């Protein structure tokens, strides 16, 4: 069988590992595909850069020519442009595309999947969510006959490493972030990770795929972890919780705004017995609840050149096999549901609230009155004696766990608590997922 020509756009952390495996494992790959792969061009910005293990004659800055001569295009350059234009061009040429570009897909998933469908080719993207962990194919194919109700994932290794070190070593946020940067888990500019935006891109992709509706990153409610303090982590531990940055995608039938979809990313308390609570270090995991399958968990390395290359190679084998067999590309119109994206205010949740209060009679009654006025209720209240301040006033730490209510009602309750004269400060507010042990 004639070799299949593969053009690679980008040769950085992931691309270098993908190119090495196409070259070094070609025989094994050919057995699985039914034809050998031939790396025909590698598009980069700077062709003079030293790239050990890469054949310099393949390097080019001419992406259009590289795409025109290819059977399969692998996009590993990242960013929105020129990646988007080049992927569109490859699809229009009738080439299937493999990409790891979560930022691009989170903004343009519907458009790009429809373009692949129209062209009768595939746009594979297993590496765009949770690196090496097979999650796109299980959600899109294996569970296609089931109904996915909820996905909850730890999909950003940097933030999981930071929160895990704060929990297990008692480190502060800055120390944990600095160490993550030194170990290569965090970028020099950690904003996308720490701010939750990287996880939000993955949530948008997972929600789109799981619920057959176009969900973009703009639909995802995002809160990052920069405000998490050692005190919050210690309080969580005392109560049988761990704090994790969670991406939650779910179908909601009974929100205060009616039925619809919710996609959100925020740090939350998770009961320590929940499977996701055991995910340590920079690892990722995705927990799925489906109607017939029940609970499923997928766990592994969510980033890094080699793990991500594994997912990219899997996609390459898949599209190459299809090319050899002459099969059609996309198998379904990706988005046939026109669903409402629900605002966070309408979502039912639970809060853990920590207040710094004046330690005197009547405080608990004042706090309880606010809850009752707002239509919220307290599941648990725990008070510990705090410090005496410079004016000789005795303080207490009051930890409140709420029953489930809408985010809007709980937010309103916290605002009113902050205005009470007996409340010196609202020290922390964090949502809860899962039960304490
Ligand atoms: P990277 O190390 O920054 O490499 C990017 C590559 O693309 C470089 O070779 C660069 O060329 C080339 N490139 C960038 N802009 C270009 C342009 N305008 N024209 C031509 N070439 C261009 O990126 P990466 O970490 O490998 O990530 C690649 C993709 O994989 C991204 O979408 C990322 O989100 C995704 N991903 C990465 C990981 C990971 O662990 N790194 C995990 C999952 C997904 P030069 O070499 O000449 O600069």
Coordinates of C-alpha atoms and ligand atoms in Angstrom, one line a residue:
X1 CA 0.0 0.0 0.0
X2 CA 1.2 3.5 -0.9
X3 CA 2.5 5.6 2.1
X4 CA 0.1 8.1 3.6
X5 CA 1.6 11.6 3.6
X6 CA 1.5 13.4 6.9
X7 CA 2.1 17.1 7.3
X8 CA 2.7 18.4 10.8
X9 CA 2.0 22.0 11.7
X10 CA 4.2 22.9 14.7
X11 CA 7.1 21.0 16.2
X12 CA 7.4 22.1 19.8
X13 CA 6.9 20.1 23.0
X14 CA 4.2 17.8 21.6
X15 CA 5.2 17.9 17.9
X16 CA 8.8 16.8 18.6
X17 CA 7.5 13.6 20.3
X18 CA 4.9 12.9 17.6
X19 CA 7.5 13.3 14.8
X20 CA 9.9 11.0 16.6
X21 CA 7.3 8.3 17.0
X22 CA 6.1 8.5 13.4
X23 CA 9.8 8.0 12.3
X24 CA 10.9 5.4 14.9
X25 CA 7.7 3.3 15.1
X26 CA 6.7 3.4 11.5
X27 CA 6.7 -0.4 11.1
X28 CA 4.4 -1.0 14.0
X29 CA 2.1 1.9 13.0
X30 CA 2.0 0.5 9.4
X31 CA 0.8 -2.9 10.7
X32 CA -2.0 -1.2 12.6
X33 CA -3.0 1.1 9.8
X34 CA -2.5 -1.1 6.7
X35 CA -0.1 1.4 5.1
X36 CA 3.1 3.2 6.2
X37 CA 3.1 6.9 7.2
X38 CA 5.4 9.3 5.5
X39 CA 6.2 12.6 7.3
X40 CA 6.1 14.9 4.3
X41 CA 6.5 18.3 5.9
X42 CA 6.9 20.0 9.3
X43 CA 5.7 23.6 9.5
X44 CA 7.4 25.9 12.0
X45 CA 8.1 29.6 12.5
X46 CA 11.9 29.3 12.6
X47 CA 13.5 26.6 10.3
X48 CA 17.0 27.5 11.6
X49 CA 16.3 26.4 15.2
X50 CA 18.2 23.3 16.3
X51 CA 15.7 20.4 16.6
X52 CA 17.4 17.1 17.7
X53 CA 16.0 14.0 16.0
X54 CA 14.1 16.0 13.4
X55 CA 15.1 15.8 9.7
X56 CA 15.9 19.4 8.8
X57 CA 14.9 18.8 5.2
X58 CA 11.3 18.5 6.3
X59 CA 11.1 21.9 8.0
X60 CA 9.3 24.7 6.2
X61 CA 7.4 27.9 6.8
X62 CA 5.1 27.3 3.9
X63 CA 2.0 25.8 5.5
X64 CA -0.3 25.9 2.5
X65 CA 2.1 23.9 0.3
X66 CA 2.6 21.4 3.1
X67 CA -1.2 21.0 3.5
X68 CA -1.9 20.7 -0.2
X69 CA 0.5 17.7 -0.5
X70 CA -0.8 15.8 2.6
X71 CA -3.3 13.0 3.2
X72 CA -3.4 13.8 6.9
X73 CA -2.6 17.1 8.7
X74 CA -1.6 17.3 12.3
X75 CA -2.0 20.7 13.9
X76 CA 0.2 21.2 17.0
X77 CA 1.1 24.9 16.8
X78 CA -1.6 26.0 19.2
X79 CA -3.5 29.4 19.4
X80 CA -6.4 30.5 17.3
X81 CA -4.7 31.9 14.1
X82 CA -3.2 30.8 11.8
X83 CA -4.2 27.4 13.2
X84 CA -7.9 27.9 12.4
X85 CA -7.4 29.0 8.8
X86 CA -4.9 26.2 8.2
X87 CA -7.3 23.5 9.7
X88 CA -10.1 24.9 7.5
X89 CA -7.8 24.7 4.5
X90 CA -6.8 21.1 5.2
X91 CA -10.4 20.0 5.7
X92 CA -11.4 21.8 2.4
X93 CA -8.6 19.9 0.7
X94 CA -10.2 16.7 1.9
X95 CA -7.6 15.8 4.5
X96 CA -8.5 14.6 7.9
X97 CA -7.0 16.7 10.7
X98 CA -5.7 15.7 14.1
X99 CA -5.3 18.5 16.6
X100 CA -4.5 19.0 20.3
X101 CA -5.6 22.7 20.2
X102 CA -8.1 23.1 23.1
X103 CA -8.1 26.9 22.9
X104 CA -9.2 26.8 19.2
X105 CA -11.8 24.0 19.7
X106 CA -13.3 25.7 22.8
X107 CA -14.0 28.8 20.7
X108 CA -14.9 27.2 17.4
X109 CA -16.0 23.6 18.0
X110 CA -19.3 23.7 16.2
X111 CA -17.9 25.5 13.1
X112 CA -14.9 23.2 12.7
X113 CA -16.8 19.9 13.3
X114 CA -19.4 21.0 10.8
X115 CA -16.7 21.8 8.3
X116 CA -15.2 18.3 8.7
X117 CA -18.7 16.8 8.3
X118 CA -19.3 18.8 5.1
X119 CA -15.9 17.8 3.7
X120 CA -16.6 14.1 4.6
X121 CA -13.4 13.9 6.6
X122 CA -12.5 13.7 10.3
X123 CA -11.3 16.2 12.8
X124 CA -9.9 14.2 15.7
X125 CA -8.9 15.9 19.0
X126 CA -8.3 13.3 21.7
X127 CA -5.2 15.2 23.0
X128 CA -7.2 18.5 23.4
X129 CA -8.7 17.3 26.7
X130 CA -6.7 15.7 29.5
X131 CA -3.6 14.8 27.5
X132 CA -3.0 11.0 27.4
X133 CA -6.3 10.1 29.0
X134 CA -8.7 8.6 26.5
X135 CA -11.8 10.7 27.1
X136 CA -13.0 12.2 23.8
X137 CA -13.5 8.8 22.2
X138 CA -15.3 7.3 25.2
X139 CA -17.6 10.3 25.5
X140 CA -18.2 10.6 21.7
X141 CA -18.2 6.9 20.7
X142 CA -18.3 4.4 23.6
X143 CA -21.1 6.2 25.4
X144 CA -22.9 7.3 22.3
X145 CA -25.8 4.9 23.0
X146 CA -26.1 6.0 26.6
X147 CA -27.1 9.4 28.1
X148 CA -24.4 11.3 29.9
X149 CA -25.9 13.3 32.7
X150 CA -22.8 14.7 34.4
X151 CA -19.1 15.1 33.9
X152 CA -16.8 16.2 36.7
X153 CA -13.1 16.5 35.9
X154 CA -9.7 17.5 37.2
X155 CA -8.5 18.6 33.8
X156 CA -5.6 21.0 34.7
X157 CA -2.5 19.4 36.2
X158 CA -0.9 22.6 37.3
X159 CA -3.7 23.6 39.6
X160 CA -4.1 20.1 40.9
X161 CA -0.4 20.0 41.7
X162 CA -0.7 23.4 43.6
X163 CA -3.8 22.4 45.5
X164 CA -2.3 19.0 46.3
X165 CA 0.9 20.5 47.7
X166 CA -1.1 23.0 49.8
X167 CA -3.2 20.0 51.2
X168 CA -0.4 17.5 51.7
X169 CA 2.5 19.7 52.6
X170 CA 0.7 22.7 54.1
X171 CA 2.4 25.1 51.6
X172 CA 1.0 28.5 50.7
X173 CA -0.3 29.2 47.2
X174 CA 2.8 31.2 46.1
X175 CA 5.3 28.5 47.3
X176 CA 3.3 25.8 45.5
X177 CA 3.1 27.8 42.3
X178 CA 6.8 28.6 42.3
X179 CA 7.7 24.9 42.8
X180 CA 5.3 24.0 40.0
X181 CA 7.1 26.4 37.7
X182 CA 10.5 25.0 38.8
X183 CA 9.4 21.5 38.1
X184 CA 7.9 22.5 34.7
X185 CA 4.3 21.8 35.6
X186 CA 3.4 25.5 35.3
X187 CA 4.1 28.0 32.6
X188 CA 6.2 31.2 33.3
X189 CA 2.8 33.0 32.8
X190 CA 0.4 30.8 34.8
X191 CA -2.7 32.9 34.2
X192 CA -4.5 30.5 32.0
X193 CA -4.0 27.6 34.4
X194 CA -4.5 29.4 37.7
X195 CA -7.4 31.5 36.5
X196 CA -9.3 28.3 35.4
X197 CA -9.3 29.3 31.7
X198 CA -7.5 26.2 30.5
X199 CA -9.9 24.0 32.4
X200 CA -12.8 26.0 31.0
X201 CA -11.7 25.3 27.4
X202 CA -11.7 21.6 28.2
X203 CA -15.1 21.9 29.9
X204 CA -16.5 23.6 26.7
X205 CA -15.3 20.7 24.5
X206 CA -16.5 18.0 26.9
X207 CA -19.9 19.6 27.3
X208 CA -20.3 20.1 23.5
X209 CA -19.5 16.4 22.9
X210 CA -21.4 14.9 25.8
X211 CA -24.6 16.9 25.3
X212 CA -24.5 17.3 21.4
X213 CA -24.9 21.1 21.8
X214 CA -22.5 23.9 20.9
X215 CA -20.9 25.1 24.1
X216 CA -18.1 27.6 23.8
X217 CA -15.6 28.8 26.4
X218 CA -17.8 32.0 26.8
X219 CA -20.6 29.8 28.1
X220 CA -18.5 28.4 30.9
X221 CA -18.6 30.1 34.3
X222 CA -14.9 30.3 35.5
X223 CA -13.3 30.9 38.9
X224 CA -9.7 30.2 39.5
X225 CA -7.6 29.1 42.5
X226 CA -5.6 32.3 43.3
X227 CA -7.8 33.1 46.3
X228 CA -7.3 29.7 48.0
X229 CA -5.5 30.1 51.3
X230 CA -3.7 27.6 53.6
X231 CA -6.4 28.3 56.1
X232 CA -9.2 27.3 53.7
X233 CA -7.3 24.1 52.9
X234 CA -6.8 23.3 56.6
X235 CA -10.5 24.0 57.4
X236 CA -11.5 21.8 54.5
X237 CA -9.3 19.0 55.8
X238 CA -10.7 19.3 59.3
X239 CA -14.2 18.8 57.8
X240 CA -13.3 15.8 55.7
X241 CA -12.9 17.6 52.4
X242 CA -10.1 18.4 49.9
X243 CA -10.2 21.4 47.6
X244 CA -9.9 20.6 43.9
X245 CA -10.3 22.8 40.8
X246 CA -13.3 21.0 39.1
X247 CA -14.7 21.3 35.6
X248 CA -18.4 20.4 35.9
X249 CA -20.6 19.8 32.9
X250 CA -24.2 18.7 33.5
X251 CA -27.7 18.4 32.3
X252 CA -30.1 20.2 34.6
X253 CA -33.8 19.6 34.5
X254 CA -35.0 21.7 37.4
X255 CA -33.0 24.8 37.8
X256 CA -34.6 28.1 38.8
X257 CA -34.2 29.1 35.1
X258 CA -35.7 25.8 33.8
X259 CA -34.0 22.9 32.0
X260 CA -30.7 23.3 30.2
X261 CA -27.0 22.7 30.4
X262 CA -24.4 24.0 32.9
X263 CA -20.6 24.1 32.3
X264 CA -18.5 25.6 35.1
X265 CA -15.1 25.6 36.5
X266 CA -14.3 26.5 40.1
X267 CA -12.4 25.3 43.2
X268 CA -14.7 23.2 45.3
X269 CA -14.7 21.1 48.4
X270 CA -14.8 17.4 47.5
X271 CA -15.5 14.7 50.1
X272 CA -12.3 12.8 50.6
X273 CA -13.9 9.5 49.7
X274 CA -14.9 10.7 46.2
X275 CA -12.7 9.0 43.5
X276 CA -11.5 12.5 42.3
X277 CA -10.3 13.4 45.8
X278 CA -7.5 10.7 45.4
X279 CA -6.0 12.4 42.3
X280 CA -2.6 13.7 43.4
X281 CA 0.1 15.8 41.9
X282 CA -0.2 17.0 38.3
X283 CA -2.4 14.0 37.3
X284 CA -5.8 14.5 35.7
X285 CA -9.0 12.5 36.0
X286 CA -12.5 12.7 34.6
X287 CA -15.6 11.2 36.4
X288 CA -18.6 10.5 34.2
X289 CA -22.2 9.7 35.3
X290 CA -24.3 8.1 32.6
X291 CA -27.8 6.8 32.7
X292 CA -27.0 3.2 32.0
X293 CA -23.3 2.9 32.5
X294 CA -23.4 4.5 36.0
X295 CA -20.2 6.0 37.2
X296 CA -17.0 5.8 35.2
X297 CA -13.6 7.3 36.0
X298 CA -10.7 8.0 33.6
X299 CA -7.3 8.8 35.1
X300 CA -3.8 9.6 33.9
X301 CA -1.3 12.2 32.7
X302 CA -3.0 15.3 31.4
X303 CA 0.0 17.0 29.8
X304 CA 3.6 16.7 28.7
X305 CA 5.1 15.9 25.4
X306 CA 5.2 12.1 25.5
X307 CA 1.7 11.5 27.1
X308 CA 0.1 14.0 24.8
X309 CA 1.9 12.4 21.8
X310 CA 0.2 9.1 22.7
X311 CA -3.2 10.6 22.2
X312 CA -2.2 12.3 19.0
X313 CA -0.7 9.1 17.6
X314 CA -4.0 7.2 18.5
X315 CA -5.9 9.8 16.4
X316 CA -3.4 9.5 13.6
X317 CA -3.8 5.7 13.4
X318 CA -7.6 6.2 13.5
X319 CA -7.8 8.7 10.6
X320 CA -5.2 6.8 8.6
X321 CA -7.1 3.5 8.9
X322 CA -10.2 5.2 7.7
X323 CA -8.3 6.6 4.8
X324 CA -6.9 3.2 3.9
X325 CA -10.4 1.6 4.1
X326 CA -12.0 4.5 2.2
X327 CA -14.5 5.2 5.0
X328 CA -16.4 8.4 5.3
X329 CA -15.4 11.0 7.9
X330 CA -17.7 12.4 10.6
X331 CA -20.5 10.0 11.4
X332 CA -23.1 12.3 12.7
X333 CA -24.0 16.0 12.7
X334 CA -22.2 16.9 15.8
X335 CA -24.8 19.3 17.2
X336 CA -28.4 18.6 16.8
X337 CA -29.5 20.0 20.2
X338 CA -30.4 23.6 20.8
X339 CA -29.9 23.8 24.5
X340 CA -30.1 26.6 26.9
X341 CA -26.9 27.3 28.8
X342 CA -27.9 28.1 32.3
X343 CA -26.3 30.9 34.3
X344 CA -24.4 29.9 37.5
X345 CA -27.0 31.9 39.5
X346 CA -29.6 29.3 38.6
X347 CA -27.5 26.3 39.5
X348 CA -28.3 24.4 42.8
X349 CA -25.2 24.1 45.0
X350 CA -24.0 24.1 48.5
X351 CA -21.6 26.6 50.2
X352 CA -19.1 26.3 53.0
X353 CA -18.7 29.8 54.5
X354 CA -16.1 30.8 57.1
X355 CA -16.8 34.0 59.1
X356 CA -14.7 35.9 61.5
X357 CA -17.2 37.0 64.1
X358 CA -17.3 38.8 67.4
X359 CA -17.5 36.2 70.1
X360 CA -20.6 37.4 72.1
X361 CA -24.2 36.2 72.7
X362 CA -26.6 36.9 69.8
X363 CA -24.1 36.3 67.0
X364 CA -25.6 32.9 66.1
X365 CA -29.1 34.3 66.2
X366 CA -28.2 37.2 63.9
X367 CA -26.5 34.8 61.4
X368 CA -29.5 32.4 61.5
X369 CA -31.9 35.3 60.9
X370 CA -30.1 36.2 57.6
X371 CA -30.4 32.6 56.4
X372 CA -34.1 32.5 57.3
X373 CA -34.8 35.8 55.6
X374 CA -33.0 34.8 52.4
X375 CA -34.8 31.4 52.2
X376 CA -31.5 29.5 52.8
X377 CA -30.8 26.9 55.5
X378 CA -27.8 25.8 57.5
X379 CA -26.8 22.2 57.6
X380 CA -24.0 22.6 60.0
X381 CA -22.5 25.3 62.1
X382 CA -19.2 25.1 64.0
X383 CA -17.7 27.8 66.1
X384 CA -14.1 27.9 67.5
X385 CA -12.6 30.5 69.7
X386 CA -10.3 32.9 67.8
X387 CA -7.9 35.6 68.8
X388 CA -8.4 38.7 70.9
X389 CA -7.7 41.8 68.8
X390 CA -5.9 45.1 69.8
X391 CA -9.1 46.6 71.2
X392 CA -9.5 43.6 73.5
X393 CA -12.5 42.1 71.5
X394 CA -12.6 38.3 71.5
X395 CA -13.1 36.8 68.0
X396 CA -14.5 33.5 66.9
X397 CA -14.3 31.5 63.7
X398 CA -17.7 30.4 62.5
X399 CA -17.8 27.7 59.8
X400 CA -21.2 27.2 58.2
X401 CA -22.3 24.5 55.8
X402 CA -25.5 25.3 53.9
X403 CA -28.1 23.0 52.5
X404 CA -28.6 23.0 48.7
X405 CA -30.0 26.1 47.2
X406 CA -29.6 28.2 44.1
X407 CA -26.2 30.0 43.7
X408 CA -28.1 33.3 43.6
X409 CA -29.7 32.8 47.0
X410 CA -26.5 31.6 48.6
X411 CA -24.5 34.5 47.1
X412 CA -27.2 36.9 48.4
X413 CA -27.0 35.3 51.9
X414 CA -23.2 35.7 52.0
X415 CA -23.5 39.4 51.0
X416 CA -25.9 40.1 53.8
X417 CA -23.8 38.1 56.3
X418 CA -20.9 40.4 55.4
X419 CA -23.0 43.4 56.3
X420 CA -23.8 42.2 59.9
X421 CA -22.1 44.3 62.6
X422 CA -21.1 41.1 64.4
X423 CA -19.3 39.7 61.3
X424 CA -15.7 41.1 61.2
X425 CA -14.9 39.5 57.9
X426 CA -16.2 36.8 55.4
X427 CA -13.0 34.8 55.4
X428 CA -13.9 32.3 52.7
X429 CA -16.8 31.0 50.6
X430 CA -16.4 27.8 48.6
X431 CA -18.9 25.5 46.9
X432 CA -19.2 21.8 47.8
X433 CA -19.3 18.8 45.5
X434 CA -19.6 15.3 47.1
X435 CA -20.1 14.4 50.8
X436 CA -17.7 14.7 53.7
X437 CA -16.7 11.5 55.5
Ligands
LIG1 P1 4.9 24.7 21.6 O1 6.0 23.9 22.3 O2 4.8 26.1 21.9 O3 5.2 24.5 20.0 C1 4.5 25.2 19.1 C2 5.1 24.9 17.7 O4 4.2 25.5 16.7 C3 6.5 25.4 17.5 O5 7.2 24.4 16.8 C4 6.3 26.7 16.7 O6 7.4 26.9 15.8 C5 5.1 26.3 15.9 N1 4.3 27.5 15.6 C6 3.7 28.3 16.4 N2 3.1 29.3 15.7 C7 3.4 29.2 14.4 C8 3.1 29.9 13.2 N3 2.3 31.0 13.3 N4 3.5 29.4 12.1 C9 4.3 28.2 12.0 N5 4.6 27.5 13.1 C10 4.2 28.0 14.3 O7 3.5 24.1 21.9 P2 3.1 22.6 22.5 O8 3.3 22.6 24.0 O9 3.8 21.5 21.7 O10 1.5 22.6 22.2 C11 1.0 22.4 20.9 C12 -0.5 22.2 21.0 O11 -0.8 21.1 21.9 C13 -1.2 23.4 21.7 O12 -2.5 23.5 21.1 C14 -1.4 22.9 23.1 O13 -2.6 23.5 23.7 C15 -1.7 21.4 22.9 N6 -1.3 20.6 24.1 C16 -0.1 20.7 24.7 C17 0.2 19.9 25.8 C18 1.5 20.0 26.4 O14 1.7 19.3 27.4 N7 2.5 20.8 25.9 C19 -0.8 19.1 26.3 C20 -2.1 19.0 25.6 C21 -2.3 19.8 24.5 P3 8.9 27.3 16.3 O15 9.4 26.0 16.9 O16 9.6 27.7 15.1 O17 8.7 28.3 17.3

